mmCIF file with all atom_site columns, C-alpha atoms in Angstrom:
data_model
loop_
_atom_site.group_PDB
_atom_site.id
_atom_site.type_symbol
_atom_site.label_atom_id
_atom_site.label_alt_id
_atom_site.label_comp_id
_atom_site.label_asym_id
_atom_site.label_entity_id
_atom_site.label_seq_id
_atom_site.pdbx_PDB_ins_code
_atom_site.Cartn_x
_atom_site.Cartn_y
_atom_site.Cartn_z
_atom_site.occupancy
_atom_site.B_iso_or_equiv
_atom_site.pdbx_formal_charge
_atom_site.auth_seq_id
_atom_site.auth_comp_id
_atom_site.auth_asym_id
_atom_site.auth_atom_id
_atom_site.pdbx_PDB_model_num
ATOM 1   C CA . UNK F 1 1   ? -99.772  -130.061 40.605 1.00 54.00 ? 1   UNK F CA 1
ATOM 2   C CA . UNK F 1 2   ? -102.150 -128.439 42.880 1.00 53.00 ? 2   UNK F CA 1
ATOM 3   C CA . UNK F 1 3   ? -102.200 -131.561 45.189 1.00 49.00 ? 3   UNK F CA 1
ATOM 4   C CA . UNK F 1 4   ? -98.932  -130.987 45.686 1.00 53.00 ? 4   UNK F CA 1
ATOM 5   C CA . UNK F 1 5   ? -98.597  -127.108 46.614 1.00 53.00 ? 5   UNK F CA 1
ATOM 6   C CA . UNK F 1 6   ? -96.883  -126.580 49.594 1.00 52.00 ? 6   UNK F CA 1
ATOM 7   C CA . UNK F 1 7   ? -99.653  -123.865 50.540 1.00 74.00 ? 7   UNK F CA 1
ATOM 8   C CA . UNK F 1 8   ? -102.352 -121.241 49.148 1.00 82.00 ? 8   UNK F CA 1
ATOM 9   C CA . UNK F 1 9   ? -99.777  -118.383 50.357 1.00 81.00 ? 9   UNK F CA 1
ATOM 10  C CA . UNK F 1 10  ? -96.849  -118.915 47.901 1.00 82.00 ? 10  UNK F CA 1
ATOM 11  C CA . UNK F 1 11  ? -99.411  -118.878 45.220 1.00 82.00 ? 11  UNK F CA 1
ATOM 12  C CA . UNK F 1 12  ? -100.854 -115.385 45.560 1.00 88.00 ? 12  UNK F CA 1
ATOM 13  C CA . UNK F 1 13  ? -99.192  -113.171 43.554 1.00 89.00 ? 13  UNK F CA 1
ATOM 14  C CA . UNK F 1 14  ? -99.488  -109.159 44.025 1.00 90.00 ? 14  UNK F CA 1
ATOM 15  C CA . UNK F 1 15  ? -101.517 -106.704 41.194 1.00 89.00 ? 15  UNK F CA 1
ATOM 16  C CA . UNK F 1 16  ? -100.528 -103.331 40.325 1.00 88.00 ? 16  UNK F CA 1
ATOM 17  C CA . UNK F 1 17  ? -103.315 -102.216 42.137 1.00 88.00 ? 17  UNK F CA 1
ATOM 18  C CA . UNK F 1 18  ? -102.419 -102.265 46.092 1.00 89.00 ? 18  UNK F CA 1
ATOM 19  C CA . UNK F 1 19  ? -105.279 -103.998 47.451 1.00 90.00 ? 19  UNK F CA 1
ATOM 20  C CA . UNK F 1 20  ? -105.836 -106.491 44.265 1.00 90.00 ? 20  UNK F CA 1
ATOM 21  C CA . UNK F 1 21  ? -104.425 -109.878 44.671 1.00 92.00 ? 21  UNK F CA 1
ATOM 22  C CA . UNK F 1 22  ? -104.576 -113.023 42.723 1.00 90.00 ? 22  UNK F CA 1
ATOM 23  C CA . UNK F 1 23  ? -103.798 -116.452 41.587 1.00 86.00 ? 23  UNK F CA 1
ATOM 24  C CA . UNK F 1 24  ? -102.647 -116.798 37.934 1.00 83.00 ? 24  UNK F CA 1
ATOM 25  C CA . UNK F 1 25  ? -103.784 -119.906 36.237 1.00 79.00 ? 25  UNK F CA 1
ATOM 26  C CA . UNK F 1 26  ? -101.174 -121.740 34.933 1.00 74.00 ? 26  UNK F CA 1
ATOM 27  C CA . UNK F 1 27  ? -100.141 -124.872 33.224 1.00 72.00 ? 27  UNK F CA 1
ATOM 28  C CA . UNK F 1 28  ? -101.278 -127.384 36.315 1.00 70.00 ? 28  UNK F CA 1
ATOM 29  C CA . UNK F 1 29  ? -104.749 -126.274 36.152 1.00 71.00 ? 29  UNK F CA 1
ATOM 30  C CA . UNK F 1 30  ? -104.981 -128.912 32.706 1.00 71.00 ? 30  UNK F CA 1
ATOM 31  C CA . UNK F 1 31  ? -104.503 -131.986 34.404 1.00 74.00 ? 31  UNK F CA 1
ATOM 32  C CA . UNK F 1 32  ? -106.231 -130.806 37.635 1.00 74.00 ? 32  UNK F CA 1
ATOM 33  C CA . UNK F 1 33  ? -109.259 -133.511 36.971 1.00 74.00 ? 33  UNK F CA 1
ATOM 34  C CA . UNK F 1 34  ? -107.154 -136.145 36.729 1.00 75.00 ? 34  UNK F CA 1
ATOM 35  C CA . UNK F 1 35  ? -105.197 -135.668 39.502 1.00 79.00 ? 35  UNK F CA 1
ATOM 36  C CA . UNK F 1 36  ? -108.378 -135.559 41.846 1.00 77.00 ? 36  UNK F CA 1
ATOM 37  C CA . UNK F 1 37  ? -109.613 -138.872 40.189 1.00 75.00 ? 37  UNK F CA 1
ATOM 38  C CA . UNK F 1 38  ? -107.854 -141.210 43.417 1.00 78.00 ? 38  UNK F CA 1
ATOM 39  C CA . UNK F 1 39  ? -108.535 -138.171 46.223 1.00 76.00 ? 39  UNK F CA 1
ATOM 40  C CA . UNK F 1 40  ? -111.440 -138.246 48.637 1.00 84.00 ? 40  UNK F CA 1
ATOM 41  C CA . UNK F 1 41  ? -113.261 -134.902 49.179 1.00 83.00 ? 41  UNK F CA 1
ATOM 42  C CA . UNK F 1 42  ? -112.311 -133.978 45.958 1.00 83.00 ? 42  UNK F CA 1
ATOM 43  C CA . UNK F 1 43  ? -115.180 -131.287 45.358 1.00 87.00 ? 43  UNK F CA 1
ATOM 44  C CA . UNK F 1 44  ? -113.900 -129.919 48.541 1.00 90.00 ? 44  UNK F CA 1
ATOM 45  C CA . UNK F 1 45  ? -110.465 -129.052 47.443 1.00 88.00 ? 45  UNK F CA 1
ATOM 46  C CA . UNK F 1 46  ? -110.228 -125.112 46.332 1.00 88.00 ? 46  UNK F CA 1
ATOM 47  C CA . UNK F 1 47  ? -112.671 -124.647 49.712 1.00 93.00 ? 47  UNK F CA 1
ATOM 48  C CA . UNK F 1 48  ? -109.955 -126.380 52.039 1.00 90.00 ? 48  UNK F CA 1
ATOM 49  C CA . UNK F 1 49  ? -107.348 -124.348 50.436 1.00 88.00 ? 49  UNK F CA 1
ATOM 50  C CA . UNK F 1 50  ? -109.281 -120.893 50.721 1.00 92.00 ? 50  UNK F CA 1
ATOM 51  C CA . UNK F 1 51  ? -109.824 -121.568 54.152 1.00 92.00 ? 51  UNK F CA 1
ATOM 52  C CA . UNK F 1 52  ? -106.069 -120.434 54.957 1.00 90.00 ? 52  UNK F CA 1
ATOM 53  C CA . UNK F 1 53  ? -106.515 -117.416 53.391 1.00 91.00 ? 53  UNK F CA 1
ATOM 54  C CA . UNK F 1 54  ? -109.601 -116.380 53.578 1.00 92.00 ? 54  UNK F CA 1
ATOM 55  C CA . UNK F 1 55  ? -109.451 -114.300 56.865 1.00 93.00 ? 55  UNK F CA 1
ATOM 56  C CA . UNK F 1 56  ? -106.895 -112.005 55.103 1.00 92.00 ? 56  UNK F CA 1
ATOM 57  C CA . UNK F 1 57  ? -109.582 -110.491 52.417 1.00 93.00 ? 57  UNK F CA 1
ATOM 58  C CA . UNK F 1 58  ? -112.467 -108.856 52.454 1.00 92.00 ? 58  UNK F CA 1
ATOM 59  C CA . UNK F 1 59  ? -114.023 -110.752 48.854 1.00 92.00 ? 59  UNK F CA 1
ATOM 60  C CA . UNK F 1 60  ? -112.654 -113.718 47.107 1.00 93.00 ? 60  UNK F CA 1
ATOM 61  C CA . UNK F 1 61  ? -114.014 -113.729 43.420 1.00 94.00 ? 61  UNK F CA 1
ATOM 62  C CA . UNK F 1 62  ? -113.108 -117.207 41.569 1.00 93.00 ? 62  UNK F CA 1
ATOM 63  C CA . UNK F 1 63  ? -113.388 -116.471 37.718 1.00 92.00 ? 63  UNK F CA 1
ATOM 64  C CA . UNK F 1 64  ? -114.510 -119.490 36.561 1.00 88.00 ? 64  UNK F CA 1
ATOM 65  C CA . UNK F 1 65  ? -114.241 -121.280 32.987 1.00 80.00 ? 65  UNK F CA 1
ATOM 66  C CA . UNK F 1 66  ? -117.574 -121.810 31.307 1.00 78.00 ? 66  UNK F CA 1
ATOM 67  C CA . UNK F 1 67  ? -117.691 -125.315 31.147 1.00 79.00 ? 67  UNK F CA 1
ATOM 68  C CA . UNK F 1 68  ? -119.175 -127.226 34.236 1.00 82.00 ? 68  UNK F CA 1
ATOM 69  C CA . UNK F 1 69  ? -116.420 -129.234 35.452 1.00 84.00 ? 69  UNK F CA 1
ATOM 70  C CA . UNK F 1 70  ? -114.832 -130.344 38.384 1.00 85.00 ? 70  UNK F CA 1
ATOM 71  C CA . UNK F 1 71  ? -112.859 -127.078 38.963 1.00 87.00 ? 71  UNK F CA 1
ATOM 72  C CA . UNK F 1 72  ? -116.338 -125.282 38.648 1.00 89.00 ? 72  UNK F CA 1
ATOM 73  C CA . UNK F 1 73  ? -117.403 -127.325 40.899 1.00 91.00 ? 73  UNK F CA 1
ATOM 74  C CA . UNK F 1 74  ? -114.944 -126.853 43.104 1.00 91.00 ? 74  UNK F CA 1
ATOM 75  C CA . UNK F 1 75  ? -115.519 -122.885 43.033 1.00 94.00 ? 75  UNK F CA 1
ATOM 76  C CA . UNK F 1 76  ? -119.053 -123.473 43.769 1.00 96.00 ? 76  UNK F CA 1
ATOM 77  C CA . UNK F 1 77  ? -118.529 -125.874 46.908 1.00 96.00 ? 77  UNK F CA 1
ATOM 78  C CA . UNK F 1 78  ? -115.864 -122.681 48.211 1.00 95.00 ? 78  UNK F CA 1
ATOM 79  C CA . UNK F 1 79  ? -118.190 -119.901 47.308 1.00 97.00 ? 79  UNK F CA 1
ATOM 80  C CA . UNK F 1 80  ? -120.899 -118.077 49.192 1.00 96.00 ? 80  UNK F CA 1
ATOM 81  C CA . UNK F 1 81  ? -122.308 -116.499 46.278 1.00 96.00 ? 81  UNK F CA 1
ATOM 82  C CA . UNK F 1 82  ? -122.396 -117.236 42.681 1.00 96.00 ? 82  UNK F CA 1
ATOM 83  C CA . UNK F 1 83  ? -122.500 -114.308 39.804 1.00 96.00 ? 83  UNK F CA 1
ATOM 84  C CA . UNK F 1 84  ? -123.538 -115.546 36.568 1.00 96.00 ? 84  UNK F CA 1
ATOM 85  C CA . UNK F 1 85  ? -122.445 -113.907 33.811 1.00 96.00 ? 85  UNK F CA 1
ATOM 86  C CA . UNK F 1 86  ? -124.959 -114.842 30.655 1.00 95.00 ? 86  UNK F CA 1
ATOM 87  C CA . UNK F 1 87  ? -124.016 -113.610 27.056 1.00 94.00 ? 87  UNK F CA 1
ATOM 88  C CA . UNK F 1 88  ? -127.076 -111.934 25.114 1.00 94.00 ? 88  UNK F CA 1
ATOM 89  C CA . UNK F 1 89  ? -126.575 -114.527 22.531 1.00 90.00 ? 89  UNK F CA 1
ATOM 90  C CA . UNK F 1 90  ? -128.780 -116.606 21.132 1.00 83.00 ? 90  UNK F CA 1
ATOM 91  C CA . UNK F 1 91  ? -127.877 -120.469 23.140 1.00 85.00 ? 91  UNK F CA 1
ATOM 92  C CA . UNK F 1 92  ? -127.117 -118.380 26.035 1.00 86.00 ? 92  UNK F CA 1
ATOM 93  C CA . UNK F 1 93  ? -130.035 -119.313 27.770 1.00 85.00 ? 93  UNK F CA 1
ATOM 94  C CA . UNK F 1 94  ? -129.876 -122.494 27.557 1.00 84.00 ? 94  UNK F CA 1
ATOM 95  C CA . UNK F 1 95  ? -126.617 -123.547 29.167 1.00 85.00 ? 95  UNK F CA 1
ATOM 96  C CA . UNK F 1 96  ? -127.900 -121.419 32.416 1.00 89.00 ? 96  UNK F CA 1
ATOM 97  C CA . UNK F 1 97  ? -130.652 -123.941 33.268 1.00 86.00 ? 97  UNK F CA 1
ATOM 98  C CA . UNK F 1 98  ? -128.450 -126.697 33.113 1.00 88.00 ? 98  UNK F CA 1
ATOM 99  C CA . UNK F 1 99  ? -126.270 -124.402 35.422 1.00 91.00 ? 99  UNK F CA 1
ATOM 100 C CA . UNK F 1 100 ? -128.924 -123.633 37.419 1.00 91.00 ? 100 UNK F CA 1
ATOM 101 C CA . UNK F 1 101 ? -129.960 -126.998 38.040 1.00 92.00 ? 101 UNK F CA 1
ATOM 102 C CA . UNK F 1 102 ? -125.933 -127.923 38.765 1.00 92.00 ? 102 UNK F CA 1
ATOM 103 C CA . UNK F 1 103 ? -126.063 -124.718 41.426 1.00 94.00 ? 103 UNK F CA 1
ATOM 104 C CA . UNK F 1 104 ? -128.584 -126.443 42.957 1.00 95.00 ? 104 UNK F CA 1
ATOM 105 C CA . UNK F 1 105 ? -127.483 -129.866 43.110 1.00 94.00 ? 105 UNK F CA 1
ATOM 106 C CA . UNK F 1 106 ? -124.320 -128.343 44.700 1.00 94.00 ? 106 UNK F CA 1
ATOM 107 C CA . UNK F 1 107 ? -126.714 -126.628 47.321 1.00 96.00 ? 107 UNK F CA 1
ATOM 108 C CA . UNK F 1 108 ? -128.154 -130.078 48.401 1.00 95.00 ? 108 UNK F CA 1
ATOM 109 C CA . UNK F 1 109 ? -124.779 -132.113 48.547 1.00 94.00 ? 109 UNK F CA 1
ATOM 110 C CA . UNK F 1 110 ? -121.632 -130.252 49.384 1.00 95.00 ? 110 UNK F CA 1
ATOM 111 C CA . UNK F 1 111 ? -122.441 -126.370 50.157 1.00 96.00 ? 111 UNK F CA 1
ATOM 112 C CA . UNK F 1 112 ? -126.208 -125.758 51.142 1.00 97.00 ? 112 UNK F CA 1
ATOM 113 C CA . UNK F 1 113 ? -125.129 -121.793 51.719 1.00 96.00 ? 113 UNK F CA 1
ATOM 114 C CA . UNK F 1 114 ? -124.650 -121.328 48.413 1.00 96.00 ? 114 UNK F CA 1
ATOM 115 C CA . UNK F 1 115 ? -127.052 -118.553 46.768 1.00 96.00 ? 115 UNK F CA 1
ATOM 116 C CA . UNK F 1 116 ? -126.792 -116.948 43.535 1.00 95.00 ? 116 UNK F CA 1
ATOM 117 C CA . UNK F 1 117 ? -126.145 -113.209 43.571 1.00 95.00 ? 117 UNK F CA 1
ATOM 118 C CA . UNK F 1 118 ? -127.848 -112.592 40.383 1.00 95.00 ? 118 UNK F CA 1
ATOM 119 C CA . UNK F 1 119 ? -127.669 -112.772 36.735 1.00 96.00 ? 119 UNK F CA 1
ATOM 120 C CA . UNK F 1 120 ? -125.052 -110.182 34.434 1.00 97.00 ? 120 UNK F CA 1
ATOM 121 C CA . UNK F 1 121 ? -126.206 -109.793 30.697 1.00 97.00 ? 121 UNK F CA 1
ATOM 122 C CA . UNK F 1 122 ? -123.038 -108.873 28.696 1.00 97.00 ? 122 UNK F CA 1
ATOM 123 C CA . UNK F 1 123 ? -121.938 -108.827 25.437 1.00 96.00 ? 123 UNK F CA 1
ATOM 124 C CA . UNK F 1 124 ? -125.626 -107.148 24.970 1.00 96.00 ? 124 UNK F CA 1
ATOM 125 C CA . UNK F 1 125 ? -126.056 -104.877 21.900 1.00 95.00 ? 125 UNK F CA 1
ATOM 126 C CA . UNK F 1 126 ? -129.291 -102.580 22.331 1.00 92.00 ? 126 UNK F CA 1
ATOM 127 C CA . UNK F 1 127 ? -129.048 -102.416 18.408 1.00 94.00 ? 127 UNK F CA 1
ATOM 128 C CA . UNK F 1 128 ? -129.886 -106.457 17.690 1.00 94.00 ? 128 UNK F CA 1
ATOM 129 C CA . UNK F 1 129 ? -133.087 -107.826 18.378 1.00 94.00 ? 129 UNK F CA 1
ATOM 130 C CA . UNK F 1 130 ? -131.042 -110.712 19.301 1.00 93.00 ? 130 UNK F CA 1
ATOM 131 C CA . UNK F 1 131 ? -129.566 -108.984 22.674 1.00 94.00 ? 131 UNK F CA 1
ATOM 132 C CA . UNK F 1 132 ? -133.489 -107.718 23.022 1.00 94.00 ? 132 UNK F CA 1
ATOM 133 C CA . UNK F 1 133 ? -135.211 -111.268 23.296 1.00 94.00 ? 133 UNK F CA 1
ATOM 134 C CA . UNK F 1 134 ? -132.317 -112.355 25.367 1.00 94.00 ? 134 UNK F CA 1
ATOM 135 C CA . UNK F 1 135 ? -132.943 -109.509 27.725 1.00 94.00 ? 135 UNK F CA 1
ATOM 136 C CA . UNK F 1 136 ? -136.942 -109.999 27.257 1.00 94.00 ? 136 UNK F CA 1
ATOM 137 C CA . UNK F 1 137 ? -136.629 -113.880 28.378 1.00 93.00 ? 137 UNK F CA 1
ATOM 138 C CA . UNK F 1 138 ? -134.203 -113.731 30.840 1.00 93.00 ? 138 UNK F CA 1
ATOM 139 C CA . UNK F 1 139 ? -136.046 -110.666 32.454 1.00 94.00 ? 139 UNK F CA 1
ATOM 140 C CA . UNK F 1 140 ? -139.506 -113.244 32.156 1.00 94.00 ? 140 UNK F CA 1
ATOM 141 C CA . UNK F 1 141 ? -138.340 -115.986 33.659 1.00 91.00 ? 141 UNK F CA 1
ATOM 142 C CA . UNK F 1 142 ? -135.664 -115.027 36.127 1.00 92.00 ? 142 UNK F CA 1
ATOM 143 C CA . UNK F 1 143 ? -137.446 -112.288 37.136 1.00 92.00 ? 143 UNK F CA 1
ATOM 144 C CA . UNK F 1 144 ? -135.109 -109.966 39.707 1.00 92.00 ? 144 UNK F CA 1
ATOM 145 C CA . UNK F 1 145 ? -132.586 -111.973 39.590 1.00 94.00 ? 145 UNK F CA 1
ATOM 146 C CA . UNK F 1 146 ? -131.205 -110.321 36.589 1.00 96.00 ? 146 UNK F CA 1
ATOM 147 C CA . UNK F 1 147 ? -129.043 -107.068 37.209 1.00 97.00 ? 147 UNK F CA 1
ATOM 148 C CA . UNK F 1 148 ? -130.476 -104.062 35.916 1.00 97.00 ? 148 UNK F CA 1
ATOM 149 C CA . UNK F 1 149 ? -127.205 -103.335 34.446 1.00 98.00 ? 149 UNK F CA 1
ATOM 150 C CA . UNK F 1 150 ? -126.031 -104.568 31.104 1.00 97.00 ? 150 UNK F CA 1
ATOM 151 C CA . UNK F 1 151 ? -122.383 -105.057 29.704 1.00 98.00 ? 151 UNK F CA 1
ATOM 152 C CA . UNK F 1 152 ? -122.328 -103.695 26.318 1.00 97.00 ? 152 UNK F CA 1
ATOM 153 C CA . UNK F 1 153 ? -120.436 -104.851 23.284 1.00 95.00 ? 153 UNK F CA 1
ATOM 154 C CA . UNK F 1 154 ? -117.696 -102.892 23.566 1.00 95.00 ? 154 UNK F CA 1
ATOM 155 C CA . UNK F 1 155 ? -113.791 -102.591 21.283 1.00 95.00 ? 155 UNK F CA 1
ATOM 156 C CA . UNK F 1 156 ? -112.038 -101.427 24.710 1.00 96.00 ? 156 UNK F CA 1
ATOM 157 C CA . UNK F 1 157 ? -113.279 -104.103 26.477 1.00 95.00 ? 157 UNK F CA 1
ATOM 158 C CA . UNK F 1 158 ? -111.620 -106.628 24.172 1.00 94.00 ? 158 UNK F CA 1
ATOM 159 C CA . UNK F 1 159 ? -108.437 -104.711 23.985 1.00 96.00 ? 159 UNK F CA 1
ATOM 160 C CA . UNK F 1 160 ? -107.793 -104.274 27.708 1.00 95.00 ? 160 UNK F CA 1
ATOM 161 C CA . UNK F 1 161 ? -106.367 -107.685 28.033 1.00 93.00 ? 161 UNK F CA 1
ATOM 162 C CA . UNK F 1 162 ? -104.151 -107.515 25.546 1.00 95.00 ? 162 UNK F CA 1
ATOM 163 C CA . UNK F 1 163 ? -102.292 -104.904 27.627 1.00 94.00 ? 163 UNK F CA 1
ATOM 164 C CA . UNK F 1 164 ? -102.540 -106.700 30.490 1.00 89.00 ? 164 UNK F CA 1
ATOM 165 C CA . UNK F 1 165 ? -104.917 -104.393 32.090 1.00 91.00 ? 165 UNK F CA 1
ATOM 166 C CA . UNK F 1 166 ? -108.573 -104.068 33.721 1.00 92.00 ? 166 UNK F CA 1
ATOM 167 C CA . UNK F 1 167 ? -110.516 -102.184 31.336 1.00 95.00 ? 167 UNK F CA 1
ATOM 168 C CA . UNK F 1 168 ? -111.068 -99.511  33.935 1.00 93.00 ? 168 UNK F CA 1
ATOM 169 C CA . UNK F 1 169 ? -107.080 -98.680  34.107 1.00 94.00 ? 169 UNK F CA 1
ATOM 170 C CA . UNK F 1 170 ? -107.227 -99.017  30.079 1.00 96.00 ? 170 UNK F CA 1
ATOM 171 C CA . UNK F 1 171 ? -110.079 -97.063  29.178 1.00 97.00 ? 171 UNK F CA 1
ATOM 172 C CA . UNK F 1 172 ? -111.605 -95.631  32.349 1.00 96.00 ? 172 UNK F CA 1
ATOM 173 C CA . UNK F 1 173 ? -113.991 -93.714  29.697 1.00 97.00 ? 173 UNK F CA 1
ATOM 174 C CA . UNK F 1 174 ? -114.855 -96.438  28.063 1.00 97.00 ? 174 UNK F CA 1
ATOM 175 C CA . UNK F 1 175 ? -118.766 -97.520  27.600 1.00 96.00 ? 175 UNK F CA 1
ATOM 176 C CA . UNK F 1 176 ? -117.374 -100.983 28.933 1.00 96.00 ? 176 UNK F CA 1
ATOM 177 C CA . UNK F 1 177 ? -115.826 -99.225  32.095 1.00 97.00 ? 177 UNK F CA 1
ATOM 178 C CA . UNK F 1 178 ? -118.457 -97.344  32.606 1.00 98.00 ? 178 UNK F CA 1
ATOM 179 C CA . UNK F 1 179 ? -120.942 -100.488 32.877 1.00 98.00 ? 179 UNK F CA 1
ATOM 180 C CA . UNK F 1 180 ? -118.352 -102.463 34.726 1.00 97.00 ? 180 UNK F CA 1
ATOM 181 C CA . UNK F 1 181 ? -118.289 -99.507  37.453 1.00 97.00 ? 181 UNK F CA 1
ATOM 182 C CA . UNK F 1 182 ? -122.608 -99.508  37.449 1.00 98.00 ? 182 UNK F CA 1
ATOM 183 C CA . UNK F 1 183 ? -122.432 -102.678 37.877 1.00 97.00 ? 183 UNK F CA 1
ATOM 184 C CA . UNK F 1 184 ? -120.116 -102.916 40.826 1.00 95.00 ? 184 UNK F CA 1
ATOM 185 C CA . UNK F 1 185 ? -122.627 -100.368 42.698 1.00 96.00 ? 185 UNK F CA 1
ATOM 186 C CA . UNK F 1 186 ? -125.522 -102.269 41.941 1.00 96.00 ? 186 UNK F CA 1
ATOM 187 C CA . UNK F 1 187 ? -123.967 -105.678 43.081 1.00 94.00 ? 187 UNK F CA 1
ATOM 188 C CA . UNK F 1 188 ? -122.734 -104.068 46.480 1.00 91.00 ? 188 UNK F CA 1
ATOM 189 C CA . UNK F 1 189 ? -126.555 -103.233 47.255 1.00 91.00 ? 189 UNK F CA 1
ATOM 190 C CA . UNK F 1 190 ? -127.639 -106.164 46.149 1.00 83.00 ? 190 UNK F CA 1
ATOM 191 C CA . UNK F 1 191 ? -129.230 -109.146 48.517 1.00 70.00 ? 191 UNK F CA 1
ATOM 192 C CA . UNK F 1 192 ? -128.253 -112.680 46.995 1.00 63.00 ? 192 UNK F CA 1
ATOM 193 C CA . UNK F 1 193 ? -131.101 -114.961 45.988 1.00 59.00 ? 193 UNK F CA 1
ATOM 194 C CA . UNK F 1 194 ? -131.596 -117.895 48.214 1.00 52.00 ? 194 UNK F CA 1
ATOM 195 C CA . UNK F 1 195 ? -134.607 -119.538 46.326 1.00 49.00 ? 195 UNK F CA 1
ATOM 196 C CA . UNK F 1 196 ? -133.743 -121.369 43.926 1.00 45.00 ? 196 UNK F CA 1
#
């Protein structure tokens, strides 16, 4: 299990793209939460772990699983900075206060650093009034926080993992790509959001 790794190092694994690395999930990640049931500081985990590595890279991005757990929180309590991606879907909006509130409950007991970068739309379709209202209420009441740029809908973007590839080596033409690429400028100008 993770407990047991004999260090962060043996775990990275190398990308086809030179300065990409990563950590694979695999199989141990399932019984992760029980396995940090007996240990103290358990919240703290992924952060002690990063901390041997961290010097070595210039961003660490931890792709979280949408359910809050104790691996999310464990990204959050390691993270500077959280990106929330939020589907232009119609409960959408109401699993981010609940995150919300969790971000800032993390904030006041184990990483009071912690601001959110902003708010991604994807999965939007300018074509449904569905993605619209989405859009309309999380522009209303989350003001700047959202990112002007919105992840369509798009077949490539689906495909791309099939082949084991970013979309951006897949389909570098691709409407997805595209967005994926605007969005990467916009979030390297962007200042994260301490308030809330």
């Amino acid at each position: 299990g993770l407990i047991e790794a004999a260090g962060i190092d043996e775990i990275i694994c190398a990308t086809m793209l030179p300065k990409l690395m990563m950590i694979p999930a695999n199989i141990d990640l399932i019984g992760f939460e029980i396995e940090m049931v007996p240990v103290k500081q358990r919240e703290k985990k992924l952060k002690n772990l990063l901390e041997q590595v961290k010097e070595k890279f210039d961003y660490i991005i931890i792709d979280c699983p949408p359910a809050l757990s104790l691996l999310t929180l464990n990204a959050f309590t390691a993270s500077d900075s959280v990106l929330i991606p939020l589907q232009s879907e119609f409960y959408a909006l109401e699993g981010l206060g609940q995150l919300l509130d969790t971000i800032k409950r993390v904030k006041s007991s184990f990483n009071p650093g912690l601001k959110i970068k902003g708010i991604l739309l994807t999965m939007y379709d300018k074509r449904t009034n569905l993605s619209q209202h989405v859009v309309q209420d999380a522009e209303k009441y989350f003001k700047d926080m959202v990112f002007k740029t919105k992840i369509p809908r798009n077949v490539k973007l689906g495909e791309a993992p099939s082949y084991g590839l970013p979309v951006i080596l897949y389909d570098k033409h691709s409407a997805g790509s595209k967005s994926y690429m605007a969005f990467a400028r916009e979030l390297l100008t962007r200042r994260s959001h301490v308030k809330r």
